[in-house]
Coordinates of C-alpha atoms in Angstrom, one line a residue:
X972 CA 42.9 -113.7 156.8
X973 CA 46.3 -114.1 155.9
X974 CA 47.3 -115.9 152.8
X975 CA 48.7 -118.9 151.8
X976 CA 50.9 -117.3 149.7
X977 CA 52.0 -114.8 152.2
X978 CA 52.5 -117.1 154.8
X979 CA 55.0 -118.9 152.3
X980 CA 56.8 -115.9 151.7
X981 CA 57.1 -115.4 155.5
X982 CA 58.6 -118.5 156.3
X983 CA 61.0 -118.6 153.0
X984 CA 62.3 -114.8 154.4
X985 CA 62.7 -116.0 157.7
X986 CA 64.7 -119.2 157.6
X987 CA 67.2 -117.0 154.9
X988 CA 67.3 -114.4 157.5
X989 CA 69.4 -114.6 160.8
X990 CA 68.6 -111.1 161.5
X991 CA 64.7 -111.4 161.4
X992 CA 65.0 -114.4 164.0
X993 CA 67.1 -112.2 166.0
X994 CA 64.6 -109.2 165.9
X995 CA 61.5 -111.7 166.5
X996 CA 63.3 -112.5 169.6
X997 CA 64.4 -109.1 171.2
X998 CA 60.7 -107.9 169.9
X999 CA 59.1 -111.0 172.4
X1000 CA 61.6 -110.1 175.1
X1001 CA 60.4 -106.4 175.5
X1002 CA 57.2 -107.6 174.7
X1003 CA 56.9 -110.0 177.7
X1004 CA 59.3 -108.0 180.0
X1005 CA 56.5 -105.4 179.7
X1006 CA 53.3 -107.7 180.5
X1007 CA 54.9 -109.4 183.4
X1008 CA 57.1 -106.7 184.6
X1009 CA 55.8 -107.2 188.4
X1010 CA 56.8 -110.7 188.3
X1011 CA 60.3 -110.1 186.7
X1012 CA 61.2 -106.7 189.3
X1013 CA 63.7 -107.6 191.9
X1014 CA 62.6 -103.8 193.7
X1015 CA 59.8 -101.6 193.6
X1016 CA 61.1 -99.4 190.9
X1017 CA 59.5 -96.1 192.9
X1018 CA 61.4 -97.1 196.2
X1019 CA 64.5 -95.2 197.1
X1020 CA 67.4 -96.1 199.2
X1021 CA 69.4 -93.3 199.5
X1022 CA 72.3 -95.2 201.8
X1023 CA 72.9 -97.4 198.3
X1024 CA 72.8 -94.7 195.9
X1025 CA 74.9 -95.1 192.8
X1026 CA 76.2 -98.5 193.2
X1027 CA 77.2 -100.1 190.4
X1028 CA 76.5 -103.1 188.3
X1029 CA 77.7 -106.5 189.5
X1030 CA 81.1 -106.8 188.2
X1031 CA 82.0 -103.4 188.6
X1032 CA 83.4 -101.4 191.3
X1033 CA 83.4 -97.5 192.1
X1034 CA 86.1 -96.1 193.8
X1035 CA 85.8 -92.6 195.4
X1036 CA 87.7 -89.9 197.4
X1037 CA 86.1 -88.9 200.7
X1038 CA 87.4 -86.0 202.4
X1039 CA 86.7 -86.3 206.5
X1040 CA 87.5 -83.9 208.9
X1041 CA 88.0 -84.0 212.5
X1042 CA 89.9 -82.0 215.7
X1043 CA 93.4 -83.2 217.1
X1044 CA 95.0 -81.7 219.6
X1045 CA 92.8 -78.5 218.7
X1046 CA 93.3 -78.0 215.5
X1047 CA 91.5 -79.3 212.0
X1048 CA 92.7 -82.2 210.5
X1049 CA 91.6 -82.7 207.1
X1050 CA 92.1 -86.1 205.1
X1051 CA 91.5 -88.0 201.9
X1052 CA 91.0 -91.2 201.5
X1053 CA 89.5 -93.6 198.9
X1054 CA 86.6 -95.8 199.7
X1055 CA 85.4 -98.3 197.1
X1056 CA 81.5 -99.6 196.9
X1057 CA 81.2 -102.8 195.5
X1058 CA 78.1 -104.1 193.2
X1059 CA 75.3 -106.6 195.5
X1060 CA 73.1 -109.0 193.9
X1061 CA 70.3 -107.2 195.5
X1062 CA 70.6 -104.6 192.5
X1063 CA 72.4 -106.5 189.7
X1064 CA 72.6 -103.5 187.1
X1065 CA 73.1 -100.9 190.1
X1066 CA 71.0 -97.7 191.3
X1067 CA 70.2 -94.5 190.3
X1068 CA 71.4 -91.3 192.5
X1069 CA 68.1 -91.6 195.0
X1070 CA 68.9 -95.4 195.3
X1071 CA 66.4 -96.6 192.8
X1072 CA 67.0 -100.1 191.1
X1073 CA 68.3 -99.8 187.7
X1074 CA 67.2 -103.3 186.4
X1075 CA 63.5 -102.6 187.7
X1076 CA 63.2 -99.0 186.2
X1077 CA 64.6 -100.6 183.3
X1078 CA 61.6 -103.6 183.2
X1079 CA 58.7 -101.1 184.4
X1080 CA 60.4 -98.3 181.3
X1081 CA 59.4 -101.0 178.5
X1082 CA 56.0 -100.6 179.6
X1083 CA 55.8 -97.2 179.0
X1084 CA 58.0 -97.4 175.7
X1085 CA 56.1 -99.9 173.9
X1086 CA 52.6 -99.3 175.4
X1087 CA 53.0 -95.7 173.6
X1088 CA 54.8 -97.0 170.8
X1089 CA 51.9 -99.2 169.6
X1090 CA 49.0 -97.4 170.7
X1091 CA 50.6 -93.9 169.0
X1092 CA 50.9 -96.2 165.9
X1093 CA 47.5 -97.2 166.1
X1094 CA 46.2 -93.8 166.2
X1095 CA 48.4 -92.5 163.9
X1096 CA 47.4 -95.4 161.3
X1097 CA 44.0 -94.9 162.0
X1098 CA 44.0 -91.1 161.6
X1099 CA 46.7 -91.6 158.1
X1100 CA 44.8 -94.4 156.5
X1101 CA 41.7 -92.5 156.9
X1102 CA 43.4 -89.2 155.1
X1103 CA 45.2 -91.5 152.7
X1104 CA 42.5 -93.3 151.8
X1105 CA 39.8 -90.7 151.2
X1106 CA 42.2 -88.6 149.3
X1107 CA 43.3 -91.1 147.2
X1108 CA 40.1 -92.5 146.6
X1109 CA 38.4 -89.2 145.6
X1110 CA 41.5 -87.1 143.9
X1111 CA 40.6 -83.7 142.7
X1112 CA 40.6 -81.2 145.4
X1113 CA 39.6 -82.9 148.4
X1114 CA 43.0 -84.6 147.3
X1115 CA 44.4 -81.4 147.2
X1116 CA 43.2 -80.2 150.3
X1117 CA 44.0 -83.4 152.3
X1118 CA 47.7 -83.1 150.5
X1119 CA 48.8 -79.7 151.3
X1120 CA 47.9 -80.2 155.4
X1121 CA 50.0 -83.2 155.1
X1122 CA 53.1 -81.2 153.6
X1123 CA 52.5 -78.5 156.2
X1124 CA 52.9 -81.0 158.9
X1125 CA 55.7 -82.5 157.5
X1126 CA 57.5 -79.1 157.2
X1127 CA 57.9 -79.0 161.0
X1128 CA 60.3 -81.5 162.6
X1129 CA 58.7 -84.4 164.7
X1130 CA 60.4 -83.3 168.3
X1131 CA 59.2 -80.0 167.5
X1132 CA 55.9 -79.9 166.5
X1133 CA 54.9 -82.9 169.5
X1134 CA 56.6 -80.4 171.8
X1135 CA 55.3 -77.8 170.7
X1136 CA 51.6 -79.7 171.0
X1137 CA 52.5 -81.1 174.8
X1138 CA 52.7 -77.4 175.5
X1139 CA 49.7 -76.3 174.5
X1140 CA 47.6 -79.1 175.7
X1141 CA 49.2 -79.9 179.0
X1142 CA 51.3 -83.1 180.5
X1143 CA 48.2 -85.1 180.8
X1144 CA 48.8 -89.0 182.2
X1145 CA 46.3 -91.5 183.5
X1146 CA 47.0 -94.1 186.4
X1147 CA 46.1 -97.6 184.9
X1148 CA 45.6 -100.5 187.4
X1149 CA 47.7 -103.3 187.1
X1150 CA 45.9 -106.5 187.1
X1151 CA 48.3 -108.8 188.3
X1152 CA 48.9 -107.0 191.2
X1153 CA 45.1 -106.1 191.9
X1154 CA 44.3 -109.5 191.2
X1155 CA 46.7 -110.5 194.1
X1156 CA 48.8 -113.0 191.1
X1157 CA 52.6 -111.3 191.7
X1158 CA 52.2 -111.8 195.2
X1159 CA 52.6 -115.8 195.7
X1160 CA 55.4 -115.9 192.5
X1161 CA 57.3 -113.3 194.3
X1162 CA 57.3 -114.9 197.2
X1163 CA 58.0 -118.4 195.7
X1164 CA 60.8 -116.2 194.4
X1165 CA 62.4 -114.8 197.1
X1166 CA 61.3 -111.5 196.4
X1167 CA 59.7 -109.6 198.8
X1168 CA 59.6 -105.8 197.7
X1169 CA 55.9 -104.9 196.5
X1170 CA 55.2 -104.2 193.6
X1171 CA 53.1 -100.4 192.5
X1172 CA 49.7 -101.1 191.8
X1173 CA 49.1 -98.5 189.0
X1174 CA 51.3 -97.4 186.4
X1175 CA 51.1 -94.3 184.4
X1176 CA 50.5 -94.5 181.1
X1177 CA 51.6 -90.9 179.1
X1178 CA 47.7 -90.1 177.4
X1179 CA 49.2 -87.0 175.7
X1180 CA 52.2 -88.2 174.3
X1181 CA 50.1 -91.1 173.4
X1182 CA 47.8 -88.7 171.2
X1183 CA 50.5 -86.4 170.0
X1184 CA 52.9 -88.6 169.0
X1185 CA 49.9 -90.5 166.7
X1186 CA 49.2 -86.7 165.3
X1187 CA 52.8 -86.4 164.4
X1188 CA 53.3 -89.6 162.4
X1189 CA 50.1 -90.4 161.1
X1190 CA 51.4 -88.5 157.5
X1191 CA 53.5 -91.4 156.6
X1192 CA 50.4 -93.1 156.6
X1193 CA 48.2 -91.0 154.6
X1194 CA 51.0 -90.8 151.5
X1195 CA 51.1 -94.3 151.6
X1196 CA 47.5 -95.3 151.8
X1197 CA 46.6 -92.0 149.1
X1198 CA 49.3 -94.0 146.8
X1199 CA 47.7 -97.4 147.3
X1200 CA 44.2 -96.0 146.8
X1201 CA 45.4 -93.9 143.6
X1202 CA 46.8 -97.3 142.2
X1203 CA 43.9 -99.6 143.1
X1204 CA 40.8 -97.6 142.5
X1205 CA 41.8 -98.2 138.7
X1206 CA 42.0 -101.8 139.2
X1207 CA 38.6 -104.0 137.2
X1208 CA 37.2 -105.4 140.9
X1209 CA 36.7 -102.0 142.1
X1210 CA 34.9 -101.1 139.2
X1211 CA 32.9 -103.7 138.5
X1212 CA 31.7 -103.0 142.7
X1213 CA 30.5 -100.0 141.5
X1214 CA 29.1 -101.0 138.1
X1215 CA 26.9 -103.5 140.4
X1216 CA 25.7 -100.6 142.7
X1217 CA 28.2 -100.2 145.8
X1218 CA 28.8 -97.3 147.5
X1219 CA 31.8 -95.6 148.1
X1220 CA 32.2 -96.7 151.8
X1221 CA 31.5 -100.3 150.5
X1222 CA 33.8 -100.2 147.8
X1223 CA 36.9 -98.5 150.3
X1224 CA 36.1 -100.8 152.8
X1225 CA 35.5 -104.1 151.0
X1226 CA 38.1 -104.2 147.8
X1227 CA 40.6 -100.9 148.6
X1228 CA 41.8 -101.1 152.3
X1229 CA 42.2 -104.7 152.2
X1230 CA 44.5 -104.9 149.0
X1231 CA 45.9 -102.0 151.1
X1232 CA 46.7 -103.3 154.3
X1233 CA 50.5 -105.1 153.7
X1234 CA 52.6 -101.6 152.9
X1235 CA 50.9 -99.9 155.9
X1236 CA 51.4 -103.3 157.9
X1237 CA 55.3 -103.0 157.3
X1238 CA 55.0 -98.9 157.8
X1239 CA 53.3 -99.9 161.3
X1240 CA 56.1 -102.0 162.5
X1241 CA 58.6 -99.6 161.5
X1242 CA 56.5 -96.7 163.4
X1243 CA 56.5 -98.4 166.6
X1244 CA 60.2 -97.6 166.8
X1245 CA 60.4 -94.2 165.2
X1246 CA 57.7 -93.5 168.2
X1247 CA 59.9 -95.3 170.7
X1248 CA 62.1 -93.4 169.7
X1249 CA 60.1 -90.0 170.2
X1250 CA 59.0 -90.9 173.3
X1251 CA 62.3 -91.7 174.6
X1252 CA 63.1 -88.1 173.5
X1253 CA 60.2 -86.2 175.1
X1254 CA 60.9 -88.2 178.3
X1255 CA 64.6 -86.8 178.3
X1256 CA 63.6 -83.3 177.8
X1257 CA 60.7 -83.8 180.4
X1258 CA 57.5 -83.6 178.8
X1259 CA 56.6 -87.4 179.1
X1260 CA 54.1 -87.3 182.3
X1261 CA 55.8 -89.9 183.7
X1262 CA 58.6 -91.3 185.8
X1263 CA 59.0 -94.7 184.6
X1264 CA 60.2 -94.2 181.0
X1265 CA 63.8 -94.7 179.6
X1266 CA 64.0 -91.2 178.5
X1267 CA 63.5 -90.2 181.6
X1268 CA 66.2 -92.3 183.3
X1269 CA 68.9 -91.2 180.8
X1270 CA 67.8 -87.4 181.5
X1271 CA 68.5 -88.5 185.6
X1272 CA 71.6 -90.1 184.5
X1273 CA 73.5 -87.7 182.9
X1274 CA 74.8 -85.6 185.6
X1275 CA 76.6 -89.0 186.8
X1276 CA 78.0 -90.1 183.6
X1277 CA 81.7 -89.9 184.9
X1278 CA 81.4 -91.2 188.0
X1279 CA 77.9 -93.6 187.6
X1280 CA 77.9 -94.0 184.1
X1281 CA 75.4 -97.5 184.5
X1282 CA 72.3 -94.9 185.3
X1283 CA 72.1 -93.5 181.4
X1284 CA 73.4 -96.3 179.7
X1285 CA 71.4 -99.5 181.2
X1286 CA 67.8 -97.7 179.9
X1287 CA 70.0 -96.5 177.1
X1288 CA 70.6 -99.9 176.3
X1289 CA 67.4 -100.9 176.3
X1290 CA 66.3 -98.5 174.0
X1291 CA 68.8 -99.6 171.4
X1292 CA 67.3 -103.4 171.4
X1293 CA 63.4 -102.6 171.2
X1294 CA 64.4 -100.0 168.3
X1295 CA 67.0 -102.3 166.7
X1296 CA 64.5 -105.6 167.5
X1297 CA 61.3 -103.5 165.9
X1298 CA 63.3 -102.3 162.6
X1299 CA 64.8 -105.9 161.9
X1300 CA 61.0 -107.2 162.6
X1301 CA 60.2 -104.3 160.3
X1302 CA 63.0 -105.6 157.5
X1303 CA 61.4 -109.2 157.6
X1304 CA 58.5 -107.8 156.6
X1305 CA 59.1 -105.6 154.2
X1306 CA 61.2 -108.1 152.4
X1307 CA 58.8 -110.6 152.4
X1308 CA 55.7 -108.6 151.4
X1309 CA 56.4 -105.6 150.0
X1310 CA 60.0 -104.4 148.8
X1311 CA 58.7 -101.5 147.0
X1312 CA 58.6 -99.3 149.8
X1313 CA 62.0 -99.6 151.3
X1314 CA 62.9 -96.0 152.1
X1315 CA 58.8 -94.9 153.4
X1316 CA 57.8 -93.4 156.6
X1317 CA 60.9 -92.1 159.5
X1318 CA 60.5 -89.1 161.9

């Protein structure tokens, strides 16, 4: 239950702030591109069209040199010539080099983005606030002990050591069923629409970058819940709990997570886009599982990024807005709740 008093301080922060409104917004935008992303497709973002392959972005033009050949009078007659491809509404931010719409992959990537951004942050919370809490709540060695395999994971970098754990557990992805298409709901919109492509009715959802990317962040979790803990086990609640008979489970659960839960609130927020952020990364280099990631599409783009320079930077752009929209929403919070921990958590 949230507070009156933090309520207040939510409201106060955001009509002072410009920039929280602003990330509000672009965080609901990728938000709902991502649940209705089979109503909002103009293509089948799996379909390819290789006679429209690379064309670009409406407003833009690409001009290339074709060289023909052909026999006159005997002999081999080669020419140049320049042949310019003009953008069509039918793919407003162009295709990729196999004819695939941009602006789709682009709607169908934020699923994969922020379905691993927030289920890796709930795992890695869970797995950190456990850690944190335990060791702070208990100190002495199982402190210790809880502490030093914490620094040991943060001595590896983040890219490194979820690379390093894609490659020993395998590219492992699951097919999740859409509902709105296996409900037959996208259907009758996209016909009212005018759209006719169908829309996949599965999408992949990256389970071992899911689980990966939680074990590589949940640290940040457990050094801020093991300083909450530290701080509040002192506090005259907790002890009077225990003076009255409660168990340590009782007392964690009832008085210290609770007056624990607005730093690793604000950490969460800020997570999502440090795993956005990772994933994007993972997909570029490959180990990702899927096709249909933003990562993925800058990797395919950047063999074009002279003469189709749209393919990297549409998905590239997209990545810049959740991640700047998520740390804005993450600033909002973190001034209005907590300032003490400016500075906590990264990759």
């Amino acid at each position: 239950m949230i507070s009156p008093r933090t309520l207040r301080n939510l409201k106060k922060e955001l009509r002072s702030s410009w920039l929280a409104k602003l990330g509000i917004a672009l965080v609901l935008l990728m938000v709902f591109v991502a649940i209705f992303a089979p109503f909002i497709a103009i293509q089948n973002p799996a379909d390819q069209d290789l006679e429209n392959n690379n064309l670009p972005p409406l407003g833009f033009s690409k001009t290339s040199q074709v060289t023909t050949s052909e026999m006159v009078n005997g002999s081999l007659v080669v020419s140049n010539e320049s042949v310019t491809v003009n953008a069509t509404t039918a793919h407003p931010l162009g295709t990729n080099s196999l004819g695939q719409d941009i602006y789709s992959r682009a709607i169908y990537g934020a699923r994969t983005s922020m379905l691993v951004g927030i289920l890796g942050t709930t795992l890695a919370a869970l797995l950190g606030v456990s850690v944190g809490l335990v060791s702070g709540y208990y100190r002495g060695r199982i402190d210790d002990g809880l502490m030093r395999v914490a620094d040991i994971s943060l001595a590896f970098p983040s890219l490194v050591l979820a690379i390093a754990l894609i490659g020993l557990w395998g590219r492992a992805a699951v097919e999740v069923p859409d509902p709105f298409v296996i409900m037959g709901l996208v259907d009758p919109v996209r016909g009212a629409l005018g759209l006719s492509a169908e829309m996949p009715e599965t999408f992949v959802l990256p389970g071992t970058v899911i689980v990966v990317v939680g074990l590589v962040n949940w640290v940040w979790f457990a050094r801020i819940a093991r300083g909450e803990a530290l701080s509040i086990r002192e506090e005259e609640y907790v002890k009077a709990a225990k003076a009255l008979g409660a168990d340590d489970f009782r007392v964690v659960a009832r008085h210290v997570l609770p007056n624990a839960t607005t730093p690793i609130l604000v950490l969460a927020t800020i997570q999502v886009a440090a795993i956005i952020l990772l994933e994007s990364s993972l997909s570029f280099l490959g180990f990702s599982g899927t096709t249909l990631s933003w990562g993925f599409d800058i990797s395919q783009g950047r063999g074009y990024l002279s003469s189709a320079w749209w393919i990297a930077t549409v998905p590239g752009l997209a990545i810049v807005l959740a991640v700047v929209g998520i740390n804005l929403v993450g600033d909002w919070l973190r001034d209005a709740l907590d300032p003490g921990i400016e500075g906590e958590g990264g990759v």
